[in-house]
Short mmCIF file of C-alpha atoms and ligand atoms in Angstrom, two decimals:
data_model
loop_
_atom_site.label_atom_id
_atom_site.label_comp_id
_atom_site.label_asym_id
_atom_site.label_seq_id
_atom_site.Cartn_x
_atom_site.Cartn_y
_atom_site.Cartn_z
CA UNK N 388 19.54 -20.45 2.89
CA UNK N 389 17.00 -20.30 5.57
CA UNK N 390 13.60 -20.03 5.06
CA UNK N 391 11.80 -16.79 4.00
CA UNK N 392 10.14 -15.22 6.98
CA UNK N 393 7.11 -13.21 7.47
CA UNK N 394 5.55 -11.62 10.68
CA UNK N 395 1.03 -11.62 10.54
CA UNK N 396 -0.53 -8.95 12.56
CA UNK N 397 -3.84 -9.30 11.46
CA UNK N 398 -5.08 -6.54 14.07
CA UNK N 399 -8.61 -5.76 14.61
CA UNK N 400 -12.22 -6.11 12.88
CA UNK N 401 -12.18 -7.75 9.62
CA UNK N 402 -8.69 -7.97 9.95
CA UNK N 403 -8.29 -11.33 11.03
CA UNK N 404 -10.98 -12.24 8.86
CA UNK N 405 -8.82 -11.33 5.67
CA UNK N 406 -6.12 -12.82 6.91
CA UNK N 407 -6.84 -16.02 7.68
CA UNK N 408 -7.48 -16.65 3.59
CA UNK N 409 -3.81 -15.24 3.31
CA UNK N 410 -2.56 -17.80 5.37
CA UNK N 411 -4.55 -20.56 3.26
CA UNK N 412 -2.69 -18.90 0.64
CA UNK N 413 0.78 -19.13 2.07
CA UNK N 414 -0.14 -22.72 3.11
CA UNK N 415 -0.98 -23.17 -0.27
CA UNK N 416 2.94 -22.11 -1.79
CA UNK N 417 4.12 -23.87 0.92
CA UNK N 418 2.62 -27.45 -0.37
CA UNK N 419 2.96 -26.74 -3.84
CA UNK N 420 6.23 -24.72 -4.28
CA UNK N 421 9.98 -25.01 -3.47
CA UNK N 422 9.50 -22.62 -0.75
CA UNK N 423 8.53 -22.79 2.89
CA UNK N 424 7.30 -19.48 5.13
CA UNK N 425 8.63 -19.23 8.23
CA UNK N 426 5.17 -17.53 9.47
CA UNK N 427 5.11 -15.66 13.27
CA UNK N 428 1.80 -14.22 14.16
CA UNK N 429 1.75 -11.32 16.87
CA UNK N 430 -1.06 -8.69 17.79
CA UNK N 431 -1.08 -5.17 16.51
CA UNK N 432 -4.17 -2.35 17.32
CA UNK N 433 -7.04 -2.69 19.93
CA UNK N 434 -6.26 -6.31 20.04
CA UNK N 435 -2.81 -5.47 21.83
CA UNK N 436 -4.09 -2.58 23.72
CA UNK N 437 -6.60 -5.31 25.16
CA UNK N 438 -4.23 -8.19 25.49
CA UNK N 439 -0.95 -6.01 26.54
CA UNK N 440 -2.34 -3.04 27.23
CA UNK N 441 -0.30 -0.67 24.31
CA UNK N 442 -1.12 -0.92 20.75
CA UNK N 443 2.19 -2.80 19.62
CA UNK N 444 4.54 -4.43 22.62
CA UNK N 445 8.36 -4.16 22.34
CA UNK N 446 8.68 -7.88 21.33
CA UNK N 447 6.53 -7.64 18.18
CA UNK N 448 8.30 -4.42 17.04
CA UNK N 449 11.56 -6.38 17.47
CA UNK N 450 10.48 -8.96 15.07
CA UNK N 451 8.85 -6.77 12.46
CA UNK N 452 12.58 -5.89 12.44
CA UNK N 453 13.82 -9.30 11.81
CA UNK N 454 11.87 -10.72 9.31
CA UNK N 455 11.83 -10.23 5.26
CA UNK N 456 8.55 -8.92 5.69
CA UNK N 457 5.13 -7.79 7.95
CA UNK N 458 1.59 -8.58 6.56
CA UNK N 459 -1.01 -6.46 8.61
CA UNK N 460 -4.55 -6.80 8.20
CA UNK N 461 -6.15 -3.52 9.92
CA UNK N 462 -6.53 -1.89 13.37
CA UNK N 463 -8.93 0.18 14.73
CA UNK N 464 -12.83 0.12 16.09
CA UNK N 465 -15.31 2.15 17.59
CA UNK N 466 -14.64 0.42 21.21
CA UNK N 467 -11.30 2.38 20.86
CA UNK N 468 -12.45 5.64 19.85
CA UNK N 469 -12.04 6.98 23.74
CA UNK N 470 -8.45 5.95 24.12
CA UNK N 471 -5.20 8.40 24.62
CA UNK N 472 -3.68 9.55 21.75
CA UNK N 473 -0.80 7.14 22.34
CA UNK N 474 -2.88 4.32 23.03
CA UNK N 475 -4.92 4.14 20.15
CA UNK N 476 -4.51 1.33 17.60
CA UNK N 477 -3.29 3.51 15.12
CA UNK N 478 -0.19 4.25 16.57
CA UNK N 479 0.64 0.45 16.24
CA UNK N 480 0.94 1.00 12.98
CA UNK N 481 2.60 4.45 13.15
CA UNK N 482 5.38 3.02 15.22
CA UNK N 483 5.59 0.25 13.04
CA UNK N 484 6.02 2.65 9.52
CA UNK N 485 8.62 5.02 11.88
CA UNK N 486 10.80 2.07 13.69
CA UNK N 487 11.37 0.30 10.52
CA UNK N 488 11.64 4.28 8.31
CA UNK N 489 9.17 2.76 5.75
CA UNK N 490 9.70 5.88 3.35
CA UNK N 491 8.17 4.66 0.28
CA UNK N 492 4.09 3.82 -0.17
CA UNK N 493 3.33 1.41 -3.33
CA UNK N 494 -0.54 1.69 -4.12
CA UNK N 495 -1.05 -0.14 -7.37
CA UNK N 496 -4.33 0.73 -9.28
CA UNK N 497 -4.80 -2.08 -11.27
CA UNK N 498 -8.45 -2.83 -12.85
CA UNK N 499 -9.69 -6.37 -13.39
CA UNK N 500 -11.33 -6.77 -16.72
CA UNK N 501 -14.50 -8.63 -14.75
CA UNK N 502 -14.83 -5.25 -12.82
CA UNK N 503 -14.08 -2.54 -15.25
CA UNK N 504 -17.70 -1.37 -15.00
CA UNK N 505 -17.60 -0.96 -11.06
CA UNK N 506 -15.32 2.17 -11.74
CA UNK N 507 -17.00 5.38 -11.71
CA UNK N 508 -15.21 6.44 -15.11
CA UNK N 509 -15.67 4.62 -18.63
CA UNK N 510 -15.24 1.02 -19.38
CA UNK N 511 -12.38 1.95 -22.20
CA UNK N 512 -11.05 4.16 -19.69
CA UNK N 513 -10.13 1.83 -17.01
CA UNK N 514 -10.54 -1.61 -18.46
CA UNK N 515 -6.92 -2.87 -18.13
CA UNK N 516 -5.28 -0.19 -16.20
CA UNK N 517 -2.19 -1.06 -14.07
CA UNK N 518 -0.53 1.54 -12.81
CA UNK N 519 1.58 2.50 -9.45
CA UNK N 520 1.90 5.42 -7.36
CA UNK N 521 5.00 5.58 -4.90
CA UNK N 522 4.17 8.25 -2.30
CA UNK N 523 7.09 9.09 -0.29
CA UNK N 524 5.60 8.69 3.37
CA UNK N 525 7.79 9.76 6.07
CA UNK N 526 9.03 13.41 5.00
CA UNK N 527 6.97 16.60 3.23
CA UNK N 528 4.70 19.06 4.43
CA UNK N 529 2.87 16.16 7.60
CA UNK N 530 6.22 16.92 9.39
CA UNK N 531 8.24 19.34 8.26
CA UNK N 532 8.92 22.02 11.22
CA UNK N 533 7.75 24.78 12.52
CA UNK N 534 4.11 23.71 12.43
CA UNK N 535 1.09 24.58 14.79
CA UNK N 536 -1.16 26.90 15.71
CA UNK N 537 0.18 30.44 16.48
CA UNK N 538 -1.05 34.19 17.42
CA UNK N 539 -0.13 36.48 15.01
CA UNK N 540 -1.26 40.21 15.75
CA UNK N 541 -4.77 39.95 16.73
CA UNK N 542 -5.44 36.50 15.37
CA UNK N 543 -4.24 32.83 14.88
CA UNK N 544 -2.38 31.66 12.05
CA UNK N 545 -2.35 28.06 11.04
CA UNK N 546 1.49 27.01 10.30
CA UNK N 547 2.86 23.70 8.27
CA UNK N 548 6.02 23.23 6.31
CA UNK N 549 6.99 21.51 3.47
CA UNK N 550 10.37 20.26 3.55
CA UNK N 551 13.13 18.11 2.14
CA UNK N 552 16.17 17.08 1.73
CA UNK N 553 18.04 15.84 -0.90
CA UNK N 554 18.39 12.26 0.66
CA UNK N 555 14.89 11.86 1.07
CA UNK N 556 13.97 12.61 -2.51
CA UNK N 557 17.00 10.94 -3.37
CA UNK N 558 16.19 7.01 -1.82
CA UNK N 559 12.26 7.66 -2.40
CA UNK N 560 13.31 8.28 -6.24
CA UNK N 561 15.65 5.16 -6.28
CA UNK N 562 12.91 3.24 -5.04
CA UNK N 563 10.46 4.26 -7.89
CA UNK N 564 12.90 3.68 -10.76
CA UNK N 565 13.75 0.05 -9.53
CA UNK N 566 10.07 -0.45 -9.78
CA UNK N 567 9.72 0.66 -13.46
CA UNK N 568 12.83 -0.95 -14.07
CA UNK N 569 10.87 -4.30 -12.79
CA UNK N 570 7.99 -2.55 -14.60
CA UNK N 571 7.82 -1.18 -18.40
CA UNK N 572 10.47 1.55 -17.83
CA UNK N 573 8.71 4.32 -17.18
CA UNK N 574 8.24 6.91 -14.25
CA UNK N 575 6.20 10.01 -14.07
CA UNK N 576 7.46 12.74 -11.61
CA UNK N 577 5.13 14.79 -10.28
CA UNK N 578 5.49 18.16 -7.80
CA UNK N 579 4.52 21.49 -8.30
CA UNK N 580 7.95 23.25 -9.45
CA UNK N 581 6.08 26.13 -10.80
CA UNK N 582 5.54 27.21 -7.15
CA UNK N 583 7.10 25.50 -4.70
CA UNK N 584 11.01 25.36 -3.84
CA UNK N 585 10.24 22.46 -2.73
CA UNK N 586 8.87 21.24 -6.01
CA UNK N 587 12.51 22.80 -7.60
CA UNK N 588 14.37 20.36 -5.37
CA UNK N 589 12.62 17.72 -6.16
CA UNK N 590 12.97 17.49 -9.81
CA UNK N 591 16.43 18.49 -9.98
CA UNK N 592 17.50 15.62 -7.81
CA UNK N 593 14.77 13.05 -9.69
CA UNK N 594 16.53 14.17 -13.01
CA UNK N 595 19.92 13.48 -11.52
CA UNK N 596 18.59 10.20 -10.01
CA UNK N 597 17.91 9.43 -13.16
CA UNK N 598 20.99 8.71 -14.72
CA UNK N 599 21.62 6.08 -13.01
CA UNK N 600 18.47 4.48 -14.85
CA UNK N 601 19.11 5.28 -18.53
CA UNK N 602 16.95 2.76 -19.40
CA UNK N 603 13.75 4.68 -17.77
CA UNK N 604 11.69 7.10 -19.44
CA UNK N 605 11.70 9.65 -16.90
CA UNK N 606 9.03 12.65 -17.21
CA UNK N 607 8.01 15.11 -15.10
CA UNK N 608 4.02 16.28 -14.64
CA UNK N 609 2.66 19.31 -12.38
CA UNK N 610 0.68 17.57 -9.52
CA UNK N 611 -2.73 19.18 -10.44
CA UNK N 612 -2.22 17.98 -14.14
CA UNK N 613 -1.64 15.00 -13.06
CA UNK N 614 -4.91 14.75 -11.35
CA UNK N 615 -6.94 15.65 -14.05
CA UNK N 616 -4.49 13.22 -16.12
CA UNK N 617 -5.69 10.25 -14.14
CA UNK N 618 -9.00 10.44 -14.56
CA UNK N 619 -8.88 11.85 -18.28
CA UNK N 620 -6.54 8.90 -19.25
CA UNK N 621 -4.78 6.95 -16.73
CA UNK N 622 -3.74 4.17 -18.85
CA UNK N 623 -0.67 7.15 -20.02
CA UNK N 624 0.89 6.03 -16.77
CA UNK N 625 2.95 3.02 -15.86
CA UNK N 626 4.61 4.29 -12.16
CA UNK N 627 4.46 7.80 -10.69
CA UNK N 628 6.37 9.37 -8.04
CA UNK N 629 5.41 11.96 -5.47
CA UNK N 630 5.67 13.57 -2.19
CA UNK N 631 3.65 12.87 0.80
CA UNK N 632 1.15 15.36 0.09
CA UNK N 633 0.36 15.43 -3.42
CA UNK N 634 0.67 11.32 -3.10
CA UNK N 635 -1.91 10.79 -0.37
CA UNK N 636 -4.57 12.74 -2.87
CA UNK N 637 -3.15 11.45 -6.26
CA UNK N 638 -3.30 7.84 -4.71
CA UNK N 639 -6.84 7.90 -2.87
CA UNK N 640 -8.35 8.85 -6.58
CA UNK N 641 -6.33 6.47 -8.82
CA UNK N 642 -7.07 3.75 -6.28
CA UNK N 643 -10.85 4.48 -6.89
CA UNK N 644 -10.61 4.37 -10.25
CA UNK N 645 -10.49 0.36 -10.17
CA UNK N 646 -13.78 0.42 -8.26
CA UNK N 647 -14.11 -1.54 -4.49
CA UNK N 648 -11.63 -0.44 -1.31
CA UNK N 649 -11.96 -4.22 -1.04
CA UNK N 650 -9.83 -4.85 -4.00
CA UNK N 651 -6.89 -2.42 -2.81
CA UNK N 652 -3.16 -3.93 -1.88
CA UNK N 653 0.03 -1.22 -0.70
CA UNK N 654 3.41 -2.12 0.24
CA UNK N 655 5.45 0.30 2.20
CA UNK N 656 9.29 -0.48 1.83
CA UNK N 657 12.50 1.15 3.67
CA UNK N 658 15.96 0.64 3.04
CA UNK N 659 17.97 -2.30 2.03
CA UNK N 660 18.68 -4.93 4.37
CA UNK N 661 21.39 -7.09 4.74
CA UNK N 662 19.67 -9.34 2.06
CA UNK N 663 19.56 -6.69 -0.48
CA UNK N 664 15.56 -6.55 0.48
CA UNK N 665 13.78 -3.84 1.55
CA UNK N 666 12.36 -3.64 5.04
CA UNK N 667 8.56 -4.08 4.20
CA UNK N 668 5.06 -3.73 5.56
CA UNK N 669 2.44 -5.05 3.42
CA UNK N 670 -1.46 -4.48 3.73
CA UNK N 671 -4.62 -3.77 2.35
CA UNK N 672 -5.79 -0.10 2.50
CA UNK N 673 -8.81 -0.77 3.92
CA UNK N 674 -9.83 -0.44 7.32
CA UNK N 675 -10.97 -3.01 10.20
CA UNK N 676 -14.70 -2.59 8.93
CA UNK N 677 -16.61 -2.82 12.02
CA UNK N 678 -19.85 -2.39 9.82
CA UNK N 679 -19.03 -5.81 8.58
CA UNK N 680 -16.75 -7.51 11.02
CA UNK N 681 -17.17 -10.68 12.39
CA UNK N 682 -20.22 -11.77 9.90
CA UNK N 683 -18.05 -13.33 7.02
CA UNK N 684 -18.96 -10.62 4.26
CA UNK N 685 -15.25 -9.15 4.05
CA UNK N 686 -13.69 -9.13 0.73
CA UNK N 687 -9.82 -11.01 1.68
CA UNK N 688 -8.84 -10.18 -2.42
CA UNK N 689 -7.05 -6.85 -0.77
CA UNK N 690 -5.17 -8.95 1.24
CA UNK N 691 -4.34 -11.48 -0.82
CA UNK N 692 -3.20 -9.20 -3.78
CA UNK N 693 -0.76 -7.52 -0.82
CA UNK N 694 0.72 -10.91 -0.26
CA UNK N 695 1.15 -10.87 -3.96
CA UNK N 696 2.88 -7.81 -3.42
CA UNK N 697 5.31 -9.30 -1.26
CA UNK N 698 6.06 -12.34 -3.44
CA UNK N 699 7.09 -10.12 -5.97
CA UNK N 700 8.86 -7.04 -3.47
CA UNK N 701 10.24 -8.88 -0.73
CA UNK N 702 10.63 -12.47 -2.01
CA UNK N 703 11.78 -11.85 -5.20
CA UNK N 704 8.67 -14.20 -6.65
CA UNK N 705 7.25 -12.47 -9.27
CA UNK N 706 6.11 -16.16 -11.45
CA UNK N 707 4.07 -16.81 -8.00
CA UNK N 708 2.94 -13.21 -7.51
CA UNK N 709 1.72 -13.37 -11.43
CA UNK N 710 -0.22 -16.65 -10.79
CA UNK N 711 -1.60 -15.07 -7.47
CA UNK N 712 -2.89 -12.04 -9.18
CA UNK N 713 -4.35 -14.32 -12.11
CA UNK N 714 -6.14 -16.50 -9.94
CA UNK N 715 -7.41 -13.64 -8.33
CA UNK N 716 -8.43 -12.23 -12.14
CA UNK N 717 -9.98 -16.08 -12.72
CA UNK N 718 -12.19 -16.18 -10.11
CA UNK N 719 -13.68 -12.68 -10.53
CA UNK N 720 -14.02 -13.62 -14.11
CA UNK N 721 -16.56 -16.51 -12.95
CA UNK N 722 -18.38 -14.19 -11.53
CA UNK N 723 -17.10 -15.18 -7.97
CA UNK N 724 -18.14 -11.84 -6.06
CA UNK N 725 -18.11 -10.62 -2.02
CA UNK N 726 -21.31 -8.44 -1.21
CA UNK N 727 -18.85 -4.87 -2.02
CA UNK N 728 -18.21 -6.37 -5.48
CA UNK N 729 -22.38 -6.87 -6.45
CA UNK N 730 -23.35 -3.30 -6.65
CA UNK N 731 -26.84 -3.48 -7.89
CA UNK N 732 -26.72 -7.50 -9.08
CA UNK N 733 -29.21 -9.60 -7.50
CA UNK N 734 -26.52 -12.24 -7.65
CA UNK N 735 -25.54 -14.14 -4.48
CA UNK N 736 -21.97 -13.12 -3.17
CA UNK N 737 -19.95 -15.29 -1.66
CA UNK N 738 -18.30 -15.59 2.04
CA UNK N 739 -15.20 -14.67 2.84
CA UNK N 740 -13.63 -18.11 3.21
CA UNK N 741 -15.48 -18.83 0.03
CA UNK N 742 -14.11 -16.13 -1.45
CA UNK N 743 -10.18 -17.73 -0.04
CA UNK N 744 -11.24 -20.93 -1.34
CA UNK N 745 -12.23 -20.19 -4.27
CA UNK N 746 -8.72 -18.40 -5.30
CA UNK N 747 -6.91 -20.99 -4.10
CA UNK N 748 -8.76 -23.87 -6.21
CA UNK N 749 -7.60 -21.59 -9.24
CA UNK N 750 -4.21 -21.27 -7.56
CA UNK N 751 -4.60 -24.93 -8.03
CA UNK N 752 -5.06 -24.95 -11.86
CA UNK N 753 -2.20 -22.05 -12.37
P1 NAD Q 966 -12.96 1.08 6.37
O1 NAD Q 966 -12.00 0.93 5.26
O2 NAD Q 966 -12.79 0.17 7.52
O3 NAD Q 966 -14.46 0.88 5.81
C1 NAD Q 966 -15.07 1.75 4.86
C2 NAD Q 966 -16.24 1.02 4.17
O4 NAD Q 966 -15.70 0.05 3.25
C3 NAD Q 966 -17.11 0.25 5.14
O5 NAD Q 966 -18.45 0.31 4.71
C4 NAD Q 966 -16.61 -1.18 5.05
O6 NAD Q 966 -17.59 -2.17 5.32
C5 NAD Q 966 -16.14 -1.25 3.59
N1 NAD Q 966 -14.99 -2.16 3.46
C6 NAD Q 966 -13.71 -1.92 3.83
N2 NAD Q 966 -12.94 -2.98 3.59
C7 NAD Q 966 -13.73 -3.93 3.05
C8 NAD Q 966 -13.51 -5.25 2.60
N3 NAD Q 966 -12.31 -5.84 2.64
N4 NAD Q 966 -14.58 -5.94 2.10
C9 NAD Q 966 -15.79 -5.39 2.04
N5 NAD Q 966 -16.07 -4.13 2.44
C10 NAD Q 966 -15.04 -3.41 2.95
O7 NAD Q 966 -12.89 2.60 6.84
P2 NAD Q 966 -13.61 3.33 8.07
O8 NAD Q 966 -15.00 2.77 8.25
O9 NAD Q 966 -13.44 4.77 7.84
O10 NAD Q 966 -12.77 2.95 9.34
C11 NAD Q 966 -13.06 1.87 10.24
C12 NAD Q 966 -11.93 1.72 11.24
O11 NAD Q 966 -10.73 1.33 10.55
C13 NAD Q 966 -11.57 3.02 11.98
O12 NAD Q 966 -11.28 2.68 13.32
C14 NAD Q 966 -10.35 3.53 11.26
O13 NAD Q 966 -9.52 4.30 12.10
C15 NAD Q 966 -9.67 2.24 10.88
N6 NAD Q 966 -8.78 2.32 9.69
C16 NAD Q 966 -7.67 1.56 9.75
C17 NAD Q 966 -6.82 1.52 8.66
C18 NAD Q 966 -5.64 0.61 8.72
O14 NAD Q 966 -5.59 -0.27 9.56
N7 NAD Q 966 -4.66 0.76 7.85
C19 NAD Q 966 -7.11 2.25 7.50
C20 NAD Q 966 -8.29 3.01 7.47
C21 NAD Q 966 -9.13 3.03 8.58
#
């Protein structure tokens, strides 16, 4: 078998910051577990529009292809704001998520116990919560055709379309119920079927989707219900499904539930490969941070918990992704805190590299 491979783009700002504590982490498998990373590192964002002069070159998109998975830290910066369209470090990424059809977005909200009171909602409330949205990403109402701006009569009229097809609901929905089946066995649908067609489609072919996962509860929720569901009780939840729209909002408020953009992990995953894998970009929904970047303060646990992410997704690792995530729960529960996780404390936070280090000496003890 060879060895399981992984392409780095850690991409601008904090970016490499973060990811230089991954790679302490992946060392740290590496010398203490039966398994060795084949680890390529490649630029992605301004860095490559400096270096190569386009946001993501030919030869790195070819080996995002190739490997078992891509670990991106972030791209973007104010030096870049001036840039064409097509040369701006976002489309690195956007080619990236459309080469390799990454259809299906995995934002776990998951609350540390050490940080419950960081959320904006109750203690009881969010203590404990761990919960997943899948957003389908490359499909819905961002693309569907026609779209624009057009005259109508003797004014404008601002035109996009919500649209899909079976097959897209179809292999998003297949890639939610393998999760709850990895999961506790449960999957909330949500779409608005009470007045969109769209919304119609959706749940008929989830419900037939759904028999090939008997063992899944499968319900269905409106998408404004289950808005006012996360914050009223999100613990109800286990993994929800939704389109691109609805899941952009639904998982930009149940990420904040759990407190610090620091703290946040996603996976994006495509089809099956050969391997029975799924083609997969993993990274931290942050941004590059240019506030912060280059002065140590970043928080890598975003970063880290997305390589936990693809222990568990892409390298079928889930004992090493469950140590991961508990050393990560250990050292918060020391009171180990970056300068986003103080809040009001007068406590000292740590580095960034402290931060690394201090995961991995409770990697050490898992
Ligand atoms: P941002 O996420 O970079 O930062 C928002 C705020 O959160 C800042 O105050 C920042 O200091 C803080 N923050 C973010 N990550 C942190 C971390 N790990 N530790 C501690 N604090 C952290 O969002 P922004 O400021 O709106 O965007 C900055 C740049 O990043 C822009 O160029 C934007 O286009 C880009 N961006 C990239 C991605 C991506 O690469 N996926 C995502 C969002 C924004």
């Amino acid at each position: 078998m060879p060895n399981p491979s992984i392409l780095i783009l850690p991409g601008d700002g904090i970016g490499p910051e973060v990811m230089a504590e991954v790679r302490k982490v992946i060392d740290w498998f590496g010398a203490n577990r039966d398994v060795n990373f084949d680890v390529i590192e490649d630029l992605v964002g301004g860095i490559s529009y400096d270096t190569h002069g386009t946001p993501l070159t030919d030869a790195a998109m070819e080996q995002a292809q190739k490997v078992d998975a891509v670990l991106l830290g972030a791209v973007g910066g104010p030096k870049y704001d001036k840039l064409d369209f097509a040369m701006k470090p976002e489309r690195g990424l956007l080619r990236l998520r459309k080469e390799m059809d990454l259809f299906a977005n995995l934002r776990p909200a998951q609350c540390f116990d050490a940080l419950a009171d960081f959320s904006s909602l109750k203690r009881d409330v969010v203590a404990g919560l761990d919960i997943v949205i899948v957003r389908e990403l490359t499909s819905g109402v961002y693309f569907g055709e026609p779209r624009g701006i057009m005259e109508e009569g003797n004014e404008r009229v601002g035109i996009n379309t919500q649209r899909y097809t079976e097959s897209e609901i179809d292999r998003v929905a297949r890639s939610a119920f393998e999760l709850a089946m990895r999961r506790n066995r449960k999957l909330c649908s949500m779409e608005k079927s009470n007045v969109m067609e769209s919304g119609v489609l959706w749940r008929e072919v989830v419900t037939e989707v759904a028999k090939d996962y008997p063992e899944v509860e499968l319900t269905h929720m409106l998408a404004d219900n289950g808005a006012m569901q996360l914050v009223r009780k999100p613990k109800q939840f286990d993994v929800i499904v939704t389109d691109n729209l609805f899941g952009d909002m639904l998982s930009d408020a149940a990420a904040m539930l759990t407190g610090s953009l620091g703290m946040l992990p996603s996976a994006s995953l495509g089809a099956p490969m050969e391997n029975g894998r799924p083609k997969a970009l993993y990274e931290p929904v942050h941004g590059s941070a240019p506030d912060i970047a280059g002065q140590g303060k970043a928080n890598p646990i975003a970063c880290i918990l997305s390589f936990a992410m693809a222990l568990r997704y892409s390298f079928d690792r889930g004992d090493d992704a469950l140590a991961l995530e508990g050393a990560v729960e250990a050292v918060l529960a020391q009171g180990v805190r970056t300068a986003d996780l103080l809040g009001e404390e007068g406590r000292e936070p740590v580095s960034t590299s402290e931060m690394g280090d201090a995961i991995i000496a409770a990697l050490g003890t898992a």
